[in-house]
DNA sequence: GTGGTCTAGACCACT
DNA sequence: GTGGTCTAGACCACA
């Protein structure tokens, strides 16, 4: 978990998205302990306050649970994770369709391109 | 052509993408005169320097041609536009596949969702 | 709006509660502009970041709406405010009953004391 | 006597309040021996210094008496306990009335809500 | 060790 | 002017 940051989006949002992606894809399992605030801050080369905010917002969305003095853990709620997975899928695909239609492509053409394998 | 700007991307890039989209989709035809720098700057509520930069970059990519004293015009090169259209299509679709696979979706699932009418 | 802070509760929570109280009681009307971050920070003798957090959390609860470059405004949603008023009432009263019963007072005694006017 | 601690109030104050509550409610009788500092510290999972401070403050308020080598005992002064009970009652109720009036509720509404039983 | 709060101050984007 | 993000670093409470 080390990367460069795109400069056109707040870091804390990028980290949030990244962690959600890791949870949804199964790279991080239910109940797993996430790195400590300080640790992740160092890994990502970012200020601890920024990670603090990441975990706070994830907590607010109930994607993680933070226990004082112990750390931050991935939720145990499988339904929630499944729902996030579906929502992300829908979201990505709707966005693609919108973008492609703005370029004048029909849905049929989209399907065609996908099947052709690129 | 008036819109709100996403807060996390340089404005000039957003305008470039928008103009390309309009050309590729056919909203703007080959050889068409684009708004003047000053005019577009006002329309978009943006600094004229920003639009200068937009046209400069579009010119560099040969998507537009700027004629001193006359204005900026969409290229006459139909092949170029067609190629851009194909490139954008490929690019969007590849990005989708990457994003979806990062979430653990198979290509089959993607096709399924698209067919179901997202 | 100037006060001393109790030391046993985070400042940002105290300010949040205070603003909610002012909205619910009608001291602040729907749609009213709240003081700017910097202004309120000075008034309360607190760091702007602390107020920043206050407004962010109020925004998340949809109690306020923040418009970049303009300021933070009380929601226009009367139903939301009414609901908050009822929730706070219930909450305060339930807490009182719990506290009093822990001290061994009956509900009848509570009512008695209230009527007697202290 | 084991519990979780609210995060926004010094622990020693929470423990003081809890012990007073137990005395006032009659859970602890006049003259009763309280747990030793060490014992209570372990029970509550708290530093012994914290309990030291609790007993010191209770002694100062004459709610307890600490006898060297013997331990800490609840006062024998029934009047004192009765007075505390009344004071706490008054205090709680006055606070409720203040809070509710700050929200714009009339005393009548308070009584109404209480009777309705919530 | 863990997270939680707060300050001071910088830099950016938007109006 | 407005709010939004980020850093550096301090101090506290909890385990």
Coordinates of C-alpha atoms (C1' of nucleotides) in Angstrom, one line a residue:
Chain A
X1 CA 0.0 0.0 0.0
X2 CA 2.2 2.8 -1.3
X3 CA 1.5 5.0 -4.2
X4 CA 1.7 8.4 -5.8
X5 CA -1.2 10.8 -5.4
X6 CA -3.0 12.4 -8.2
X7 CA -2.9 16.1 -7.5
X8 CA -6.4 16.8 -8.6
X9 CA -8.3 15.2 -5.8
X10 CA -8.0 15.6 -2.0
X11 CA -5.6 13.0 -0.6
X12 CA -8.1 11.9 2.1
X13 CA -10.7 11.0 -0.6
X14 CA -8.2 9.1 -2.6
X15 CA -7.2 7.1 0.5
X16 CA -10.8 6.5 1.4
X17 CA -11.5 5.2 -2.1
X18 CA -8.5 3.0 -2.1
X19 CA -9.4 1.4 1.3
X20 CA -13.0 0.9 0.1
X21 CA -11.7 -0.8 -3.0
X22 CA -9.5 -3.1 -1.0
X23 CA -12.4 -4.1 1.2
X24 CA -14.9 -4.6 -1.6
X25 CA -12.4 -6.6 -3.7
X26 CA -11.7 -8.8 -0.7
X27 CA -8.1 -7.8 -0.3
X28 CA -9.1 -6.8 3.2
X29 CA -11.4 -9.2 5.0
X30 CA -14.2 -8.5 7.4
X31 CA -13.0 -7.6 10.9
X32 CA -9.4 -7.1 9.8
X33 CA -7.3 -4.6 11.6
X34 CA -6.3 -1.7 9.4
X35 CA -2.8 -0.1 9.8
X36 CA -2.6 2.4 12.7
X37 CA -3.0 6.0 11.9
X38 CA 0.7 6.8 12.3
X39 CA 1.8 3.7 10.4
X40 CA -0.4 4.3 7.4
X41 CA 0.6 8.0 7.5
X42 CA 4.3 7.0 7.2
X43 CA 3.6 4.4 4.5
X44 CA 1.8 6.9 2.4
X45 CA 4.1 9.8 3.2
X46 CA 1.2 11.8 4.5
X47 CA 0.4 13.6 7.7
X48 CA -1.3 11.6 10.4
X49 CA -4.1 14.1 10.6
X50 CA -5.0 13.2 7.1
X51 CA -5.3 9.5 7.9
X52 CA -7.2 10.4 11.0
X53 CA -9.8 12.1 8.8
X54 CA -9.9 9.1 6.5
X55 CA -10.7 6.7 9.4
X56 CA -13.2 9.1 10.9
X57 CA -15.1 9.3 7.6
X58 CA -15.0 5.6 7.1
X59 CA -16.3 5.1 10.6
X60 CA -19.2 7.5 9.9
X61 CA -20.1 5.4 6.9
X62 CA -19.9 2.4 9.2
X63 CA -17.3 0.8 6.8
X64 CA -14.9 0.6 9.7
X65 CA -15.1 0.6 13.5
X66 CA -12.5 2.4 15.6
X67 CA -11.8 1.2 19.1
X68 CA -9.8 3.7 21.2
X69 CA -6.4 2.4 22.1
X70 CA -6.8 -0.7 19.9
X71 CA -7.1 0.5 16.3
X72 CA -9.4 0.7 13.4
X73 CA -11.1 -2.5 12.0
X74 CA -13.0 -3.4 8.9
X75 CA -16.7 -3.8 9.6
X76 CA -18.1 -7.3 10.3
X77 CA -21.2 -6.4 8.3
X78 CA -21.1 -8.5 5.2
X79 CA -24.3 -7.1 3.8
X80 CA -22.9 -3.6 4.0
X81 CA -19.8 -4.6 2.0
X82 CA -21.9 -6.5 -0.6
X83 CA -24.2 -3.4 -0.9
X84 CA -21.1 -1.2 -1.5
X85 CA -19.9 -3.6 -4.1
X86 CA -23.1 -3.4 -6.0
X87 CA -23.4 0.3 -5.7
X88 CA -19.9 0.8 -7.0
X89 CA -20.6 -1.5 -9.9
X90 CA -23.8 0.4 -10.8
X91 CA -22.0 3.7 -10.4
X92 CA -19.1 2.8 -12.7
X93 CA -21.3 1.4 -15.4
X94 CA -23.7 4.3 -15.4
X95 CA -20.8 6.7 -15.7
X96 CA -19.4 4.8 -18.6
X97 CA -22.8 4.8 -20.4
X98 CA -23.1 8.5 -19.8
X99 CA -19.6 9.2 -21.1
X100 CA -20.0 7.0 -24.1
X101 CA -23.4 8.5 -25.0
X102 CA -21.9 12.0 -24.8
X103 CA -19.5 10.9 -27.4
X104 CA -22.3 9.6 -29.6
X105 CA -21.9 5.9 -29.0
X106 CA -24.9 3.6 -28.7
X107 CA -25.2 1.0 -26.0
X108 CA -24.9 -1.6 -28.7
X109 CA -21.5 -0.3 -29.7
X110 CA -20.4 -0.3 -26.0
X111 CA -21.3 -3.9 -25.7
X112 CA -19.6 -4.7 -28.9
X113 CA -16.3 -3.1 -27.8
X114 CA -16.4 -4.9 -24.5
X115 CA -16.9 -8.3 -26.1
X116 CA -14.1 -7.7 -28.6
X117 CA -11.9 -7.8 -25.7
X118 CA -10.1 -4.6 -25.3
Chain B
X1 CA -21.9 25.8 -23.3
X2 CA -22.1 26.8 -19.7
X3 CA -21.4 24.5 -16.8
X4 CA -20.0 24.0 -13.3
X5 CA -16.5 22.9 -12.8
X6 CA -15.5 19.8 -11.0
X7 CA -13.3 21.0 -8.1
X8 CA -10.6 18.5 -8.5
X9 CA -9.1 18.9 -12.0
X10 CA -7.5 21.9 -13.7
X11 CA -10.1 24.0 -15.5
X12 CA -8.2 24.1 -18.8
X13 CA -8.2 20.3 -18.9
X14 CA -11.9 20.2 -18.3
X15 CA -12.5 22.6 -21.1
X16 CA -10.3 20.7 -23.5
X17 CA -12.1 17.5 -22.7
X18 CA -15.4 19.2 -23.2
X19 CA -14.5 20.6 -26.6
X20 CA -13.1 17.3 -27.8
X21 CA -16.3 15.6 -26.6
X22 CA -18.4 18.1 -28.6
X23 CA -16.3 17.5 -31.7
X24 CA -16.3 13.8 -31.5
X25 CA -20.0 13.5 -30.8
X26 CA -20.7 15.7 -33.8
X27 CA -22.2 18.6 -31.9
X28 CA -19.4 20.6 -33.6
X29 CA -18.8 19.8 -37.2
X30 CA -15.5 19.8 -39.2
X31 CA -14.2 23.2 -40.0
X32 CA -16.6 25.0 -37.6
X33 CA -15.5 28.2 -36.0
X34 CA -15.2 28.0 -32.3
X35 CA -16.1 30.9 -30.0
X36 CA -13.4 33.5 -29.6
X37 CA -11.2 33.4 -26.6
X38 CA -12.8 36.3 -25.1
X39 CA -16.3 35.1 -25.8
X40 CA -15.7 31.6 -24.4
X41 CA -14.0 33.0 -21.4
X42 CA -17.0 35.1 -20.5
X43 CA -19.4 32.2 -21.3
X44 CA -17.6 29.9 -18.9
X45 CA -16.8 32.6 -16.4
X46 CA -13.2 31.9 -16.7
X47 CA -10.0 33.8 -17.2
X48 CA -9.2 34.4 -20.9
X49 CA -5.6 33.1 -20.3
X50 CA -7.2 29.8 -19.5
X51 CA -9.0 29.6 -22.8
X52 CA -5.8 30.7 -24.6
X53 CA -4.1 27.7 -23.1
X54 CA -7.0 25.5 -24.2
X55 CA -6.8 26.5 -27.8
X56 CA -3.0 26.3 -27.8
X57 CA -3.1 22.7 -26.6
X58 CA -5.9 21.8 -29.0
X59 CA -3.8 23.3 -31.8
X60 CA -0.8 21.3 -30.8
X61 CA -2.8 18.2 -31.0
X62 CA -4.1 19.4 -34.5
X63 CA -7.6 19.1 -33.3
X64 CA -8.1 22.8 -34.1
X65 CA -6.4 25.3 -36.3
X66 CA -6.0 28.9 -35.2
X67 CA -5.8 31.5 -37.9
X68 CA -4.5 34.9 -36.9
X69 CA -7.2 37.5 -37.1
X70 CA -9.9 35.0 -37.9
X71 CA -10.3 32.7 -35.0
X72 CA -10.0 29.1 -34.0
X73 CA -11.6 26.3 -36.2
X74 CA -12.3 22.6 -35.8
X75 CA -9.9 20.6 -38.0
X76 CA -11.1 19.4 -41.4
X77 CA -9.4 16.1 -40.9
X78 CA -12.1 13.6 -40.6
X79 CA -9.7 10.7 -40.1
X80 CA -8.2 12.5 -37.1
X81 CA -11.6 12.9 -35.5
X82 CA -12.6 9.3 -36.2
X83 CA -9.4 8.2 -34.7
X84 CA -10.0 10.3 -31.5
X85 CA -13.5 8.8 -31.3
X86 CA -12.1 5.3 -31.4
X87 CA -9.3 6.2 -28.9
X88 CA -11.7 7.7 -26.4
X89 CA -13.9 4.7 -26.7
X90 CA -11.0 2.3 -26.1
X91 CA -9.8 4.4 -23.3
X92 CA -13.1 4.6 -21.4
X93 CA -13.7 0.9 -21.8
X94 CA -10.3 -0.1 -20.7
X95 CA -10.6 2.1 -17.7
X96 CA -13.9 0.6 -16.8
X97 CA -12.5 -2.9 -17.1
X98 CA -9.5 -2.0 -14.9
X99 CA -11.7 -0.4 -12.3
X100 CA -14.2 -3.2 -12.2
X101 CA -11.5 -5.9 -12.0
X102 CA -9.9 -4.0 -9.1
X103 CA -13.3 -4.5 -7.4
X104 CA -13.2 -8.2 -8.2
X105 CA -15.8 -8.2 -11.0
X106 CA -15.3 -10.5 -13.9
X107 CA -15.7 -9.3 -17.5
X108 CA -18.8 -11.5 -17.7
X109 CA -20.4 -9.7 -14.8
X110 CA -19.7 -6.3 -16.5
X111 CA -21.4 -7.4 -19.7
X112 CA -24.3 -8.8 -17.6
X113 CA -24.8 -5.5 -15.8
X114 CA -24.6 -3.5 -19.0
X115 CA -27.2 -5.7 -20.7
X116 CA -29.6 -5.5 -17.8
X117 CA -29.8 -1.8 -18.5
X118 CA -27.4 -0.9 -15.8
Chain C
X1 CA -22.3 34.2 21.0
X2 CA -19.3 34.1 23.4
X3 CA -18.7 31.7 26.2
X4 CA -16.4 29.7 28.3
X5 CA -15.8 26.1 27.4
X6 CA -16.4 23.2 29.8
X7 CA -13.2 21.3 29.8
X8 CA -14.8 17.9 29.8
X9 CA -16.2 17.8 26.3
X10 CA -14.6 18.4 23.0
X11 CA -15.0 22.0 22.0
X12 CA -16.3 21.2 18.5
X13 CA -19.1 19.2 20.1
X14 CA -20.0 22.0 22.4
X15 CA -20.1 24.4 19.5
X16 CA -22.2 22.0 17.5
X17 CA -24.7 21.6 20.3
X18 CA -24.9 25.3 20.8
X19 CA -25.6 26.0 17.2
X20 CA -28.2 23.3 17.1
X21 CA -29.8 24.7 20.1
X22 CA -29.9 28.2 18.5
X23 CA -31.5 26.8 15.4
X24 CA -34.1 24.6 17.3
X25 CA -35.1 27.5 19.6
X26 CA -35.6 29.8 16.7
X27 CA -32.8 32.2 17.6
X28 CA -31.4 31.4 14.1
X29 CA -34.0 31.2 11.3
X30 CA -34.1 28.9 8.3
X31 CA -31.7 29.9 5.6
X32 CA -29.9 32.3 7.8
X33 CA -26.2 32.8 7.1
X34 CA -24.0 31.7 10.0
X35 CA -20.8 33.6 10.9
X36 CA -17.8 32.7 8.7
X37 CA -15.3 30.2 9.9
X38 CA -12.7 32.8 10.7
X39 CA -15.2 35.1 12.4
X40 CA -16.7 32.5 14.7
X41 CA -13.3 31.2 15.5
X42 CA -12.2 34.7 16.7
X43 CA -15.5 35.3 18.5
X44 CA -15.1 32.0 20.4
X45 CA -11.4 32.3 20.9
X46 CA -10.8 29.0 19.1
X47 CA -8.8 27.8 16.1
X48 CA -10.5 28.1 12.7
X49 CA -9.9 24.4 12.1
X50 CA -12.1 23.6 15.0
X51 CA -14.9 25.7 13.5
X52 CA -14.2 24.2 10.1
X53 CA -14.9 20.8 11.7
X54 CA -18.1 22.1 13.3
X55 CA -19.6 23.3 10.0
X56 CA -18.4 20.1 8.2
X57 CA -20.3 17.9 10.7
X58 CA -23.4 20.1 10.7
X59 CA -23.3 19.9 6.9
X60 CA -23.1 16.1 7.1
X61 CA -26.2 16.0 9.3
X62 CA -27.8 18.4 6.7
X63 CA -28.5 20.9 9.5
X64 CA -26.5 23.5 7.5
X65 CA -25.5 23.9 3.8
X66 CA -22.1 25.3 2.9
X67 CA -21.6 27.1 -0.3
X68 CA -17.9 27.6 -1.3
X69 CA -17.0 31.2 -1.4
X70 CA -20.3 32.3 0.2
X71 CA -20.5 30.8 3.6
X72 CA -22.5 28.4 5.7
X73 CA -26.3 28.6 6.0
X74 CA -29.0 27.1 8.2
X75 CA -31.0 24.5 6.3
X76 CA -34.3 25.5 4.7
X77 CA -35.8 22.2 5.8
X78 CA -38.4 23.0 8.4
X79 CA -39.3 19.4 8.9
X80 CA -35.8 18.5 9.8
X81 CA -35.6 21.2 12.4
X82 CA -38.9 20.2 13.9
X83 CA -37.8 16.6 14.0
X84 CA -34.6 17.7 15.8
X85 CA -36.6 19.7 18.3
X86 CA -38.8 16.6 19.2
X87 CA -35.8 14.3 19.3
X88 CA -33.9 16.7 21.7
X89 CA -37.0 16.9 23.9
X90 CA -37.4 13.2 24.1
X91 CA -33.7 12.7 24.7
X92 CA -33.5 15.2 27.6
X93 CA -36.6 13.9 29.3
X94 CA -35.5 10.3 29.0
X95 CA -32.1 11.1 30.4
X96 CA -33.7 12.9 33.4
X97 CA -35.9 10.0 34.2
X98 CA -33.0 7.6 34.0
X99 CA -30.8 9.8 36.2
X100 CA -33.6 10.3 38.8
X101 CA -34.5 6.7 39.0
X102 CA -30.8 5.8 39.5
X103 CA -31.1 8.1 42.6
X104 CA -34.1 6.3 43.7
X105 CA -36.8 8.9 42.8
X106 CA -40.1 7.8 41.5
X107 CA -41.7 9.4 38.5
X108 CA -44.3 10.8 40.7
X109 CA -41.7 12.6 42.8
X110 CA -40.2 14.0 39.6
X111 CA -43.5 15.5 38.5
X112 CA -44.0 16.8 42.0
X113 CA -40.7 18.7 42.0
X114 CA -41.3 20.1 38.6
X115 CA -44.7 21.4 39.5
X116 CA -43.5 23.0 42.7
X117 CA -41.6 25.2 40.5
X118 CA -37.9 24.7 41.0
Chain D
X1 CA -19.5 -2.0 39.8
X2 CA -18.0 -2.3 36.4
X3 CA -18.8 -0.1 33.4
X4 CA -17.6 1.7 30.3
X5 CA -16.5 5.2 30.5
X6 CA -17.9 8.1 28.6
X7 CA -15.1 9.6 26.6
X8 CA -15.7 13.2 27.3
X9 CA -15.4 13.6 31.0
X10 CA -12.5 13.0 33.4
X11 CA -12.7 9.5 34.7
X12 CA -12.3 10.5 38.3
X13 CA -15.3 12.7 38.1
X14 CA -17.3 9.9 36.6
X15 CA -16.3 7.6 39.4
X16 CA -17.2 10.2 42.0
X17 CA -20.6 10.7 40.5
X18 CA -21.2 7.0 40.4
X19 CA -20.3 6.5 44.0
X20 CA -22.4 9.4 45.1
X21 CA -25.3 8.0 43.1
X22 CA -24.9 4.6 44.8
X23 CA -24.9 6.2 48.3
X24 CA -27.8 8.5 47.6
X25 CA -29.9 5.7 46.0
X26 CA -29.3 3.5 49.0
X27 CA -27.2 0.9 47.2
X28 CA -24.5 1.8 49.7
X29 CA -25.6 2.3 53.3
X30 CA -24.3 4.7 55.9
X31 CA -20.9 3.6 57.3
X32 CA -20.4 1.0 54.7
X33 CA -16.8 0.2 53.8
X34 CA -15.9 1.0 50.2
X35 CA -13.6 -1.1 48.2
X36 CA -9.9 -0.5 48.7
X37 CA -8.1 1.8 46.2
X38 CA -6.3 -1.1 44.7
X39 CA -9.4 -3.2 44.5
X40 CA -11.6 -0.6 42.9
X41 CA -8.8 0.3 40.5
X42 CA -8.7 -3.2 39.3
X43 CA -12.4 -3.6 39.2
X44 CA -12.7 -0.5 37.0
X45 CA -9.6 -1.1 35.0
X46 CA -8.2 2.2 36.0
X47 CA -5.0 3.6 37.5
X48 CA -4.9 3.5 41.3
X49 CA -3.9 7.1 41.3
X50 CA -7.3 7.9 39.8
X51 CA -9.1 6.2 42.6
X52 CA -6.9 7.9 45.2
X53 CA -8.1 11.2 43.8
X54 CA -11.7 10.0 43.9
X55 CA -11.5 9.2 47.6
X56 CA -9.6 12.3 48.4
X57 CA -12.3 14.5 46.9
X58 CA -15.1 12.5 48.5
X59 CA -13.3 12.9 51.8
X60 CA -13.1 16.7 51.3
X61 CA -16.8 16.8 50.7
X62 CA -17.3 14.7 53.9
X63 CA -19.2 12.1 51.9
X64 CA -16.6 9.5 53.0
X65 CA -14.1 9.2 55.8
X66 CA -10.8 7.5 55.2
X67 CA -9.2 5.9 58.2
X68 CA -5.5 5.1 57.9
X69 CA -4.9 1.4 57.8
X70 CA -8.6 0.6 57.7
X71 CA -10.0 1.9 54.5
X72 CA -12.6 4.4 53.2
X73 CA -16.1 4.4 54.6
X74 CA -19.4 6.0 53.7
X75 CA -20.3 8.9 56.1
X76 CA -22.6 8.1 59.0
X77 CA -24.3 11.5 58.6
X78 CA -27.8 10.8 57.4
X79 CA -28.7 14.4 57.1
X80 CA -25.8 15.0 54.7
X81 CA -26.9 12.2 52.5
X82 CA -30.5 13.4 52.5
X83 CA -29.3 16.8 51.7
X84 CA -27.3 15.5 48.8
X85 CA -30.3 13.6 47.5
X86 CA -32.4 16.7 47.5
X87 CA -29.6 18.8 46.0
X88 CA -29.1 16.3 43.2
X89 CA -32.9 16.2 42.5
X90 CA -33.1 20.0 42.4
X91 CA -30.0 20.2 40.2
X92 CA -31.1 17.7 37.7
X93 CA -34.6 19.2 37.4
X94 CA -33.3 22.8 37.2
X95 CA -30.9 21.7 34.5
X96 CA -33.7 20.0 32.5
X97 CA -35.8 23.1 32.8
X98 CA -32.9 25.3 31.6
X99 CA -32.1 23.0 28.7
X100 CA -35.7 22.7 27.6
X101 CA -36.3 26.5 27.8
X102 CA -33.2 27.1 25.8
X103 CA -34.9 25.0 23.1
X104 CA -38.0 27.0 23.4
X105 CA -40.2 24.5 25.4
X106 CA -42.5 25.8 28.0
X107 CA -42.8 24.2 31.4
X108 CA -46.2 23.0 30.5
X109 CA -44.8 21.1 27.5
X110 CA -42.2 19.5 29.8
X111 CA -44.8 18.2 32.2
X112 CA -46.9 17.0 29.3
X113 CA -44.1 14.9 27.9
X114 CA -43.2 13.5 31.2
X115 CA -46.8 12.4 31.9
X116 CA -47.1 10.9 28.5
X117 CA -44.6 8.5 29.7
X118 CA -42.1 8.4 26.9
Chain E
dG1 C1' 1.3 1.4 21.9
dT2 C1' -3.6 3.1 20.1
dG3 C1' -6.9 7.0 18.5
dG4 C1' -8.9 12.0 19.6
dT5 C1' -8.5 16.9 19.9
dC6 C1' -6.6 21.3 19.2
dT7 C1' -3.4 24.9 17.5
dA8 C1' -0.7 27.6 14.2
dG9 C1' -0.1 28.5 9.9
dA10 C1' 0.3 27.6 4.8
dC11 C1' -1.7 27.2 0.2
dC12 C1' -5.6 26.6 -2.9
dA13 C1' -10.1 27.3 -5.3
dC14 C1' -14.2 29.9 -5.7
dT15 C1' -17.1 34.6 -5.6
Chain F
dG1 C1' -13.7 37.9 1.1
dT2 C1' -15.5 32.7 1.5
dG3 C1' -14.5 27.6 2.6
dG4 C1' -11.2 23.2 1.8
dT5 C1' -7.0 20.8 2.4
dC6 C1' -2.8 19.7 4.5
dT7 C1' 1.2 19.9 7.5
dA8 C1' 3.7 19.9 12.0
dG9 C1' 3.5 19.2 16.4
dA10 C1' 1.4 19.3 21.1
dC11 C1' -1.3 17.1 24.7
dC12 C1' -4.8 13.9 26.4
dA13 C1' -7.3 9.4 27.3
dC14 C1' -7.4 4.6 26.8
dA15 C1' -5.3 -0.4 26.7

